[in-house]
CSV table of C-alpha atoms in Angstrom, one decimal:
chain,number,residue,atom,x,y,z
A,1,MET,CA,12.4,-40.8,4.5
A,2,ASN,CA,10.3,-39.9,1.4
A,3,VAL,CA,7.0,-38.4,2.6
A,4,LYS,CA,3.6,-40.9,1.8
A,5,VAL,CA,0.3,-38.3,0.6
A,6,GLU,CA,-3.0,-40.2,0.1
A,7,LYS,CA,-4.7,-39.7,-2.8
A,8,GLN,CA,-7.5,-37.7,-1.7
A,9,PHE,CA,-5.4,-35.5,-0.2
A,10,GLN,CA,-3.6,-34.3,-3.5
A,11,VAL,CA,-4.3,-32.1,-6.2
A,12,SER,CA,-3.3,-32.3,-9.9
A,13,ALA,CA,0.3,-31.6,-11.5
A,14,PHE,CA,-2.0,-28.5,-12.9
A,15,PHE,CA,-2.7,-27.0,-9.9
A,16,THR,CA,1.4,-26.4,-9.7
A,17,PHE,CA,0.4,-23.0,-12.1
A,18,PHE,CA,-1.7,-21.4,-10.0
A,19,LEU,CA,0.0,-23.0,-6.2
A,20,ILE,CA,3.2,-21.4,-7.3
A,21,HIS,CA,1.9,-17.5,-8.8
A,22,SER,CA,-0.1,-17.0,-6.6
A,23,SER,CA,2.7,-17.4,-3.8
A,24,GLN,CA,4.8,-15.0,-5.8
A,25,THR,CA,2.1,-11.9,-6.3
A,26,GLY,CA,1.4,-10.5,-3.5
A,27,ILE,CA,1.7,-7.2,-2.0
A,28,GLY,CA,4.7,-6.0,-3.2
A,29,ILE,CA,2.8,-5.2,-6.3
A,30,LEU,CA,1.9,-2.4,-5.5
A,31,ASN,CA,4.9,-0.2,-4.9
A,32,PHE,CA,8.0,-2.4,-6.6
A,33,GLN,CA,8.4,-0.1,-8.8
A,34,SER,CA,10.3,2.9,-6.9
A,35,GLN,CA,12.3,0.5,-5.8
A,36,VAL,CA,13.9,-1.2,-8.6
A,37,ILE,CA,14.0,1.8,-10.8
A,38,LYS,CA,17.2,3.7,-8.4
A,39,ASP,CA,20.3,2.0,-10.3
A,40,ALA,CA,19.1,0.2,-13.6
A,41,GLU,CA,16.4,3.1,-14.7
A,42,GLN,CA,14.6,2.8,-17.3
A,43,ASP,CA,16.1,-0.1,-17.9
A,44,ALA,CA,14.9,-1.4,-14.7
A,45,TRP,CA,13.0,-4.2,-17.4
A,46,ILE,CA,16.2,-5.8,-18.5
A,47,SER,CA,16.8,-7.4,-14.6
A,48,LEU,CA,14.0,-8.4,-14.3
A,49,ILE,CA,15.2,-10.8,-17.2
A,50,ILE,CA,17.4,-11.9,-14.9
A,51,THR,CA,15.5,-12.4,-12.1
A,52,TRP,CA,13.0,-14.6,-13.9
A,53,ALA,CA,16.0,-16.7,-15.2
A,54,ALA,CA,17.6,-17.0,-12.0
A,55,THR,CA,13.9,-18.5,-10.8
A,56,HIS,CA,13.7,-20.4,-13.4
A,57,ILE,CA,17.2,-22.4,-12.4
A,58,ILE,CA,16.9,-22.0,-8.9
A,59,LEU,CA,13.0,-23.9,-9.7
A,60,TYR,CA,15.4,-26.7,-11.4
A,61,MET,CA,17.3,-27.1,-8.4
A,62,ILE,CA,14.4,-27.3,-6.1
A,63,PHE,CA,13.0,-30.1,-8.3
A,64,LYS,CA,17.3,-31.3,-8.0
A,65,LEU,CA,16.9,-31.3,-4.2
A,66,LEU,CA,13.3,-33.4,-3.9
A,67,GLY,CA,14.3,-36.4,-6.7
A,68,GLY,CA,15.1,-39.6,-5.0
A,69,GLU,CA,14.4,-40.9,-1.2
A,70,THR,CA,13.4,-37.0,-0.3
A,71,ASN,CA,10.3,-35.2,-1.3
A,72,ASP,CA,10.2,-32.7,1.0
A,73,LEU,CA,12.5,-30.1,3.2
A,74,VAL,CA,12.4,-32.2,6.3
A,75,ALA,CA,13.5,-34.7,4.4
A,76,VAL,CA,16.2,-33.2,2.7
A,77,HIS,CA,17.7,-31.6,5.6
A,78,GLN,CA,17.4,-35.3,8.1
A,79,TYR,CA,19.1,-37.1,4.8
A,80,CYS,CA,22.0,-34.3,5.1
A,81,PHE,CA,22.2,-33.4,8.4
A,82,GLY,CA,20.8,-36.0,9.7
A,83,LYS,CA,17.7,-35.7,12.2
A,84,ALA,CA,19.0,-33.8,15.4
A,85,LEU,CA,20.6,-31.2,12.9
A,86,GLY,CA,18.1,-31.5,10.2
A,87,SER,CA,15.2,-30.7,12.6
A,88,ILE,CA,17.2,-27.3,14.0
A,89,MET,CA,17.9,-26.6,9.8
A,90,SER,CA,14.1,-27.2,9.9
A,91,ILE,CA,12.9,-25.2,12.3
A,92,ILE,CA,15.3,-22.0,11.7
A,93,ALA,CA,13.2,-22.6,7.8
A,94,LEU,CA,9.9,-22.6,9.6
A,95,VAL,CA,10.7,-19.3,11.0
A,96,TYR,CA,11.5,-17.8,7.8
A,97,PHE,CA,8.1,-18.8,6.6
A,98,TRP,CA,6.7,-16.9,9.6
A,99,LEU,CA,7.6,-13.7,9.0
A,100,ALA,CA,6.8,-14.2,5.1
A,101,SER,CA,3.1,-14.6,6.5
A,102,LEU,CA,3.1,-12.3,9.4
A,103,THR,CA,5.5,-9.4,6.5
A,104,VAL,CA,2.3,-9.7,3.9
A,105,LEU,CA,0.0,-9.3,6.5
A,106,ARG,CA,1.0,-6.5,8.4
A,107,ALA,CA,1.7,-4.8,4.6
A,108,TYR,CA,-1.8,-5.5,4.0
A,109,ILE,CA,-3.0,-4.1,6.6
A,110,GLU,CA,-1.2,-1.1,6.5
A,111,VAL,CA,-2.6,-0.5,3.2
A,112,ILE,CA,-6.2,-0.2,4.3
A,113,GLN,CA,-5.4,2.0,6.4
A,114,ILE,CA,-3.8,4.3,5.2
A,115,TRP,CA,-5.8,4.1,1.8
A,116,VAL,CA,-10.2,2.9,2.9
A,117,TYR,CA,-10.0,3.5,6.8
A,118,PRO,CA,-7.7,5.6,8.7
A,119,THR,CA,-9.6,4.6,11.6
A,120,ILE,CA,-9.5,1.3,11.6
A,121,LYS,CA,-7.1,-0.2,14.7
A,122,THR,CA,-4.9,-3.5,13.6
A,123,TRP,CA,-6.9,-6.1,16.0
A,124,GLN,CA,-10.5,-5.9,14.7
A,125,LEU,CA,-8.2,-6.0,10.8
A,126,CYS,CA,-6.1,-9.0,12.8
A,127,PHE,CA,-8.8,-10.7,14.6
A,128,ILE,CA,-11.2,-10.4,11.0
A,129,PHE,CA,-8.5,-12.2,9.1
A,130,GLY,CA,-6.8,-14.6,11.7
A,131,LEU,CA,-10.3,-16.2,11.7
A,132,THR,CA,-10.4,-16.7,7.6
A,133,PHE,CA,-7.1,-17.8,7.9
A,134,TYR,CA,-7.3,-20.3,10.4
A,135,TYR,CA,-10.3,-21.4,8.4
A,136,ILE,CA,-8.9,-21.5,4.9
A,137,ILE,CA,-6.5,-23.3,7.0
A,138,SER,CA,-7.5,-26.0,8.6
A,139,SER,CA,-10.3,-27.0,6.2
A,140,GLY,CA,-6.4,-29.2,4.3
A,141,PHE,CA,-3.8,-28.8,1.1
A,142,ARG,CA,-6.9,-28.9,-1.5
A,143,SER,CA,-9.0,-26.1,-0.1
A,144,LEU,CA,-6.1,-23.8,0.1
A,145,THR,CA,-5.2,-24.8,-3.1
A,146,GLY,CA,-8.6,-24.2,-4.4
A,147,PHE,CA,-7.9,-20.5,-2.8
A,148,SER,CA,-5.1,-20.0,-5.1
A,149,PHE,CA,-7.1,-20.9,-8.3
A,150,TRP,CA,-9.3,-18.4,-7.8
A,151,GLY,CA,-6.6,-15.6,-6.2
A,152,VAL,CA,-5.0,-15.8,-9.3
A,153,ILE,CA,-8.1,-15.9,-12.1
A,154,LEU,CA,-10.4,-13.4,-10.4
A,155,PRO,CA,-8.4,-10.1,-10.0
A,156,SER,CA,-7.0,-11.3,-13.5
A,157,PHE,CA,-9.2,-9.2,-14.7
A,158,LEU,CA,-8.1,-6.3,-13.2
A,159,PHE,CA,-5.0,-6.2,-16.8
A,160,PHE,CA,-8.3,-4.6,-18.5
A,161,LEU,CA,-7.3,-2.0,-16.4
A,162,ILE,CA,-3.7,-0.7,-18.1
A,163,TYR,CA,-6.0,1.0,-20.5
A,164,PHE,CA,-6.4,3.6,-18.8
A,165,PRO,CA,-2.1,4.2,-17.7
A,166,LEU,CA,-2.0,3.2,-21.6
A,167,LYS,CA,-3.8,6.2,-22.3
A,168,HIS,CA,-1.0,8.4,-20.6
A,169,THR,CA,1.6,6.4,-21.4
A,170,ASN,CA,5.3,8.5,-23.2
A,171,TYR,CA,7.5,6.9,-24.9
A,172,ILE,CA,10.5,9.3,-24.2
A,173,TYR,CA,10.3,8.0,-20.4
A,174,LEU,CA,12.0,4.2,-21.9
A,175,LEU,CA,15.2,6.0,-23.2
A,176,PRO,CA,18.3,6.0,-23.9
A,177,ALA,CA,17.8,2.2,-23.2
A,178,PHE,CA,20.3,-0.5,-22.8
A,179,SER,CA,22.5,2.8,-21.1
A,180,HIS,CA,23.4,0.7,-18.0
A,181,SER,CA,26.4,-1.4,-16.6
A,182,LEU,CA,25.5,-4.9,-15.9
A,183,ARG,CA,26.5,-4.2,-11.6
A,184,GLU,CA,23.6,-1.4,-12.1
A,185,LEU,CA,21.3,-4.2,-13.6
A,186,PHE,CA,21.7,-7.3,-10.8
A,187,LEU,CA,21.4,-4.3,-8.6
A,188,SER,CA,18.1,-3.5,-9.7
A,189,SER,CA,17.8,-7.4,-10.1
A,190,LYS,CA,18.4,-8.1,-6.5
A,191,GLU,CA,15.2,-5.6,-5.7
A,192,TYR,CA,12.9,-7.8,-7.8
A,193,ALA,CA,13.9,-11.0,-6.4
A,194,LEU,CA,11.7,-10.3,-3.5
A,195,LEU,CA,8.7,-10.2,-5.9
A,196,PHE,CA,9.8,-13.9,-6.6
A,197,LEU,CA,10.1,-15.2,-3.6
A,198,GLY,CA,7.4,-17.0,-2.3
A,199,PHE,CA,7.8,-19.7,-4.8
A,200,GLU,CA,10.1,-22.6,-2.7
A,201,TRP,CA,7.3,-23.8,-0.7
A,202,ILE,CA,7.0,-26.5,-3.1
A,203,LEU,CA,9.2,-27.2,-0.9
A,204,MET,CA,6.7,-28.5,1.7
A,205,TYR,CA,3.6,-29.4,-0.5
A,206,TYR,CA,5.5,-31.7,-3.7
A,207,PRO,CA,4.8,-34.3,-1.7
A,208,PHE,CA,0.7,-33.1,-2.1
A,209,ILE,CA,1.1,-32.6,-6.0
A,210,ARG,CA,-0.1,-36.0,-7.6
A,211,SER,CA,1.7,-36.5,-10.6
A,212,SER,CA,3.7,-40.5,-12.5
A,213,ASN,CA,6.7,-38.3,-12.6
A,214,ASN,CA,8.6,-35.0,-11.5
A,215,LYS,CA,8.7,-33.3,-15.2
A,216,ASP,CA,4.6,-32.6,-15.2
A,217,ILE,CA,5.0,-30.9,-11.7
A,218,SER,CA,8.5,-28.6,-12.9
A,219,LYS,CA,6.6,-28.3,-15.9
A,220,TRP,CA,3.7,-26.4,-14.3
A,221,ALA,CA,6.0,-24.6,-11.9
A,222,TYR,CA,7.2,-23.8,-14.9
A,223,LEU,CA,5.5,-21.8,-16.3
A,224,GLY,CA,3.8,-20.2,-13.4
A,225,ASN,CA,7.2,-18.9,-12.3
A,226,THR,CA,7.0,-17.3,-16.4
A,227,TYR,CA,3.3,-16.0,-16.1
A,228,THR,CA,4.9,-14.2,-12.2
A,229,PHE,CA,7.0,-12.7,-14.8
A,230,ILE,CA,5.1,-11.7,-17.8
A,231,VAL,CA,2.3,-9.7,-15.1
A,232,TYR,CA,5.7,-8.2,-13.6
A,233,LEU,CA,6.8,-7.1,-17.4
A,234,VAL,CA,4.2,-5.5,-17.7
A,235,ILE,CA,3.3,-3.4,-14.8
A,236,THR,CA,7.2,-2.1,-14.9
A,237,LEU,CA,6.6,-1.1,-18.2
A,238,ILE,CA,3.3,0.9,-18.1
A,239,SER,CA,4.4,2.1,-15.0
A,240,PHE,CA,8.1,3.4,-16.6
A,241,LEU,CA,5.7,4.8,-19.6
A,242,TYR,CA,3.4,7.1,-16.9
A,243,PHE,CA,5.7,7.8,-14.5
A,244,ASN,CA,8.9,10.6,-15.0
A,245,GLN,CA,11.7,8.9,-13.4
A,246,ASP,CA,12.5,11.5,-10.6
A,247,VAL,CA,8.6,11.4,-9.4
A,248,MET,CA,8.4,7.1,-9.7
A,249,LYS,CA,11.8,7.4,-7.2
A,250,HIS,CA,9.7,9.1,-4.5
A,251,LEU,CA,5.6,7.5,-4.7
A,252,PRO,CA,5.4,4.9,-2.1
A,253,TRP,CA,2.5,2.8,-4.1
A,254,PRO,CA,2.9,3.9,-8.3
A,255,THR,CA,0.3,1.2,-8.5
A,256,LEU,CA,-2.5,2.1,-6.4
A,257,MET,CA,-1.6,6.0,-8.2
A,258,MET,CA,-2.0,4.3,-11.6
A,259,VAL,CA,-4.8,2.8,-10.7
A,260,LYS,CA,-6.4,6.6,-8.5
A,261,ILE,CA,-7.4,7.3,-12.7
A,262,VAL,CA,-9.5,4.9,-13.7
A,263,LYS,CA,-13.1,6.3,-14.1
A,264,PHE,CA,-16.5,5.3,-14.0
A,265,SER,CA,-19.8,6.6,-14.1
A,266,PHE,CA,-21.1,4.2,-11.8
A,267,LEU,CA,-18.2,4.4,-9.4
A,268,GLU,CA,-15.5,7.3,-7.8
A,269,ARG,CA,-12.8,5.4,-6.1
A,270,PHE,CA,-11.7,2.0,-8.1
A,271,GLU,CA,-8.3,1.7,-5.8
A,272,TYR,CA,-11.0,1.0,-3.4
A,273,VAL,CA,-12.6,-2.0,-5.5
A,274,PHE,CA,-9.0,-2.6,-6.4
A,275,ILE,CA,-7.6,-2.7,-2.7
A,276,PHE,CA,-10.3,-5.1,-1.3
A,277,ILE,CA,-10.2,-7.3,-4.6
A,278,TRP,CA,-6.2,-7.9,-3.8
A,279,LEU,CA,-7.3,-10.2,-0.7
A,280,LEU,CA,-7.9,-12.2,-2.7
A,281,VAL,CA,-4.7,-12.1,-4.1
A,282,ILE,CA,-2.2,-11.9,-0.8
A,283,ILE,CA,-4.8,-14.8,1.2
A,284,SER,CA,-2.9,-17.6,-1.1
A,285,PRO,CA,1.2,-16.2,0.5
A,286,ILE,CA,-0.1,-16.2,4.1
A,287,CYS,CA,-2.4,-19.2,4.2
A,288,ILE,CA,0.5,-21.5,1.7
A,289,SER,CA,3.3,-20.5,3.8
A,290,LEU,CA,0.9,-20.6,7.3
A,291,TRP,CA,0.2,-24.8,6.0
A,292,ALA,CA,4.0,-25.0,5.4
A,293,CYS,CA,5.0,-23.7,9.2
A,294,THR,CA,2.6,-26.6,10.4
A,295,ARG,CA,4.2,-29.1,8.0
A,296,ILE,CA,7.6,-28.4,9.3
A,297,VAL,CA,6.5,-29.1,12.8
A,298,LYS,CA,4.0,-32.0,12.3
A,299,ARG,CA,6.8,-33.9,9.7
A,300,THR,CA,9.5,-32.6,13.1
A,301,PHE,CA,8.1,-33.0,15.8
A,302,SER,CA,4.6,-35.3,15.3
A,303,ILE,CA,2.6,-31.8,16.6
A,304,PRO,CA,-1.5,-31.7,15.2
A,305,PRO,CA,-0.9,-29.1,13.0
A,306,LYS,CA,-4.5,-27.5,14.3
A,307,VAL,CA,-2.8,-27.0,17.0
A,308,THR,CA,0.5,-25.5,15.7
A,309,LEU,CA,-2.3,-22.8,13.3
A,310,LEU,CA,-3.5,-21.3,16.8
A,311,PHE,CA,-0.1,-20.5,18.1
A,312,LEU,CA,1.4,-19.5,15.2
A,313,LEU,CA,-2.0,-17.6,13.8
A,314,ILE,CA,-2.2,-15.7,18.1
A,315,ALA,CA,2.0,-14.9,17.8
A,316,GLU,CA,1.3,-13.4,14.4
A,317,MET,CA,-1.2,-10.9,15.2
A,318,ILE,CA,0.3,-10.1,18.8
A,319,ALA,CA,2.9,-9.2,15.8
A,320,SER,CA,0.9,-7.6,14.0
A,321,VAL,CA,-0.5,-5.7,16.4
A,322,TYR,CA,2.6,-4.1,18.1
A,323,LEU,CA,4.2,-3.2,15.1
A,324,GLN,CA,2.7,0.5,14.7
A,325,GLU,CA,5.2,2.6,13.9
A,326,PHE,CA,6.2,3.0,9.7
A,327,LYS,CA,9.6,2.4,10.7
A,328,SER,CA,9.3,-0.5,12.5
A,329,ILE,CA,7.3,-1.9,9.0
A,330,ASP,CA,9.7,-0.9,6.7
A,331,TYR,CA,12.4,-2.6,8.5
A,332,LEU,CA,10.3,-6.0,9.1
A,333,VAL,CA,10.0,-6.0,5.2
A,334,GLN,CA,13.8,-5.2,4.8
A,335,PHE,CA,15.0,-8.0,7.0
A,336,THR,CA,12.4,-11.0,5.6
A,337,SER,CA,13.2,-9.7,2.4
A,338,ASN,CA,16.9,-10.4,2.7
A,339,ALA,CA,16.2,-13.3,4.1
A,340,GLY,CA,14.3,-15.0,1.8
A,341,VAL,CA,16.7,-13.4,-0.5
A,342,GLY,CA,19.1,-15.9,1.4
A,343,PHE,CA,17.6,-18.6,1.8
A,344,VAL,CA,16.7,-19.3,-2.0
A,345,TYR,CA,19.6,-18.0,-3.5
A,346,VAL,CA,22.1,-19.1,-1.9
A,347,TYR,CA,21.6,-21.8,1.0
A,348,LEU,CA,19.5,-23.3,-1.6
A,349,PRO,CA,22.0,-24.4,-3.7
A,350,LEU,CA,24.8,-25.0,-1.5
A,351,LEU,CA,21.8,-27.5,0.6
A,352,LEU,CA,21.8,-29.3,-3.3
A,353,ILE,CA,25.5,-29.2,-3.4
A,354,ILE,CA,25.3,-31.3,0.2
A,355,LYS,CA,22.9,-33.4,-0.7
A,356,TRP,CA,25.3,-34.6,-3.9
A,357,ILE,CA,28.6,-34.9,-2.0
A,358,LYS,CA,26.7,-37.0,0.5
A,359,SER,CA,24.9,-38.8,-1.9
A,360,HIS,CA,27.7,-39.5,-4.2
A,361,PHE,CA,29.8,-40.5,-0.3
A,362,MET,CA,27.2,-43.0,0.0
A,363,LYS,CA,27.1,-45.1,-3.6
A,364,ASN,CA,30.8,-45.1,-3.4
A,365,ARG,CA,30.6,-46.3,0.4
A,366,LEU,CA,27.9,-49.0,-0.6
A,367,ASN,CA,29.9,-50.0,-4.0
A,368,LYS,CA,33.4,-51.4,-1.4
A,369,ILE,CA,31.1,-52.8,0.3
C-alpha cells in the first residue's frame, strides 16, 4: 500500500516546516481576535497554549498513522476499511479539503471587496485567481513547496509593524490574569483550533518529503507548528493590549484595524499593501488543499491530476460567485471550521485506534499460522 515517489518529485524534510506553517496561516489571522475573546476574554492567550499542545498531539498521531505500509491517507483508509469503503472515506476527506480551499478563497475575496475594491465583481477576481492557482498546482508539488517557502519568508517582514500599535498599548487590558474557568478556556481553545487547521494535509503530501527517517520529518513539522503558535501569540497579545475588550468583541477585522494606524511619508493607506502581500500567504492553503484533492482522485480512481484540478477549480469559482451575501459566507466559514475540527480532533484519533486494532488483529492471526 506504500506510495513510492521518485526523488526528482520530492522535497527535503526541511521544507516540512514551511509546508506546515503556510498551511496554518490564512485569512483567519485577520479577524480571529473577536472570536477567541468571547469566552476566556483577557485569558484567551492561555487557550492558545492549550490548542498548540493539542495540535502537537494530533501531529504525533498523524505520524503514527503514516508509519509502516500506509504513508498517505488513501492507503490508511484502504488498510482500515478495505478498498470500497476506504475509497468512500477518502472522497469524504476530499470534500472537506475542497471546502477548506473554497472558504479561504471566498473570505479573501470578501476582504478585497470590503477594504480595497468595493465595486469589483466576484467573478473577475475568481477568474484571475483561478488561472494563478491552476498554474501553480499544475507545475507540481516542488513548485507548490517553493510558493510555501516564500509565503512564509516574505510576509514575516510585516511583523516589524508591531512597533506602531505597541506605542499605544495599555497593559491593564490583560488584567486580571488567570481569572477564567477551564470550561471558558477550552471554549476559546476551540476557536483557536480553527486557526491551526491545515497541518492535516501532510496526510497526502507525506510521500513527497524526502528523508531517511520519520523523526526528521516530524521534527520540522513540530517546529512549523510552534512557529505558528508564536505568530498567533504575538498578534493575540498585541491586539489585547491595543484594544479594549468591549471594543474588540464587535470589531470585524481587528488585525486590519491595527494596520490602519501605520503611516509612512510616501504611503498613506498601508492596509492596502498589507492585504495584497497577504495574497502570498493565502496561496499556500488554497493550493495545497486543492493539490491534496487531485492526489486523492489520482490514488483512488487513477484520473490525471490536471483533469481533476480543472474540474475542482471551475466548481470553486462557481461556488464563490454564488456565495454573495455575508450570511452565506459566514455559514460556509462556520460549517468548514466545524468539519475541520471534527476531522482533525475526532476522526483522526479514531482512525489511529482502528488502525492499531487492525494491526494487532492481523499480527495475532499471523502468529497463529
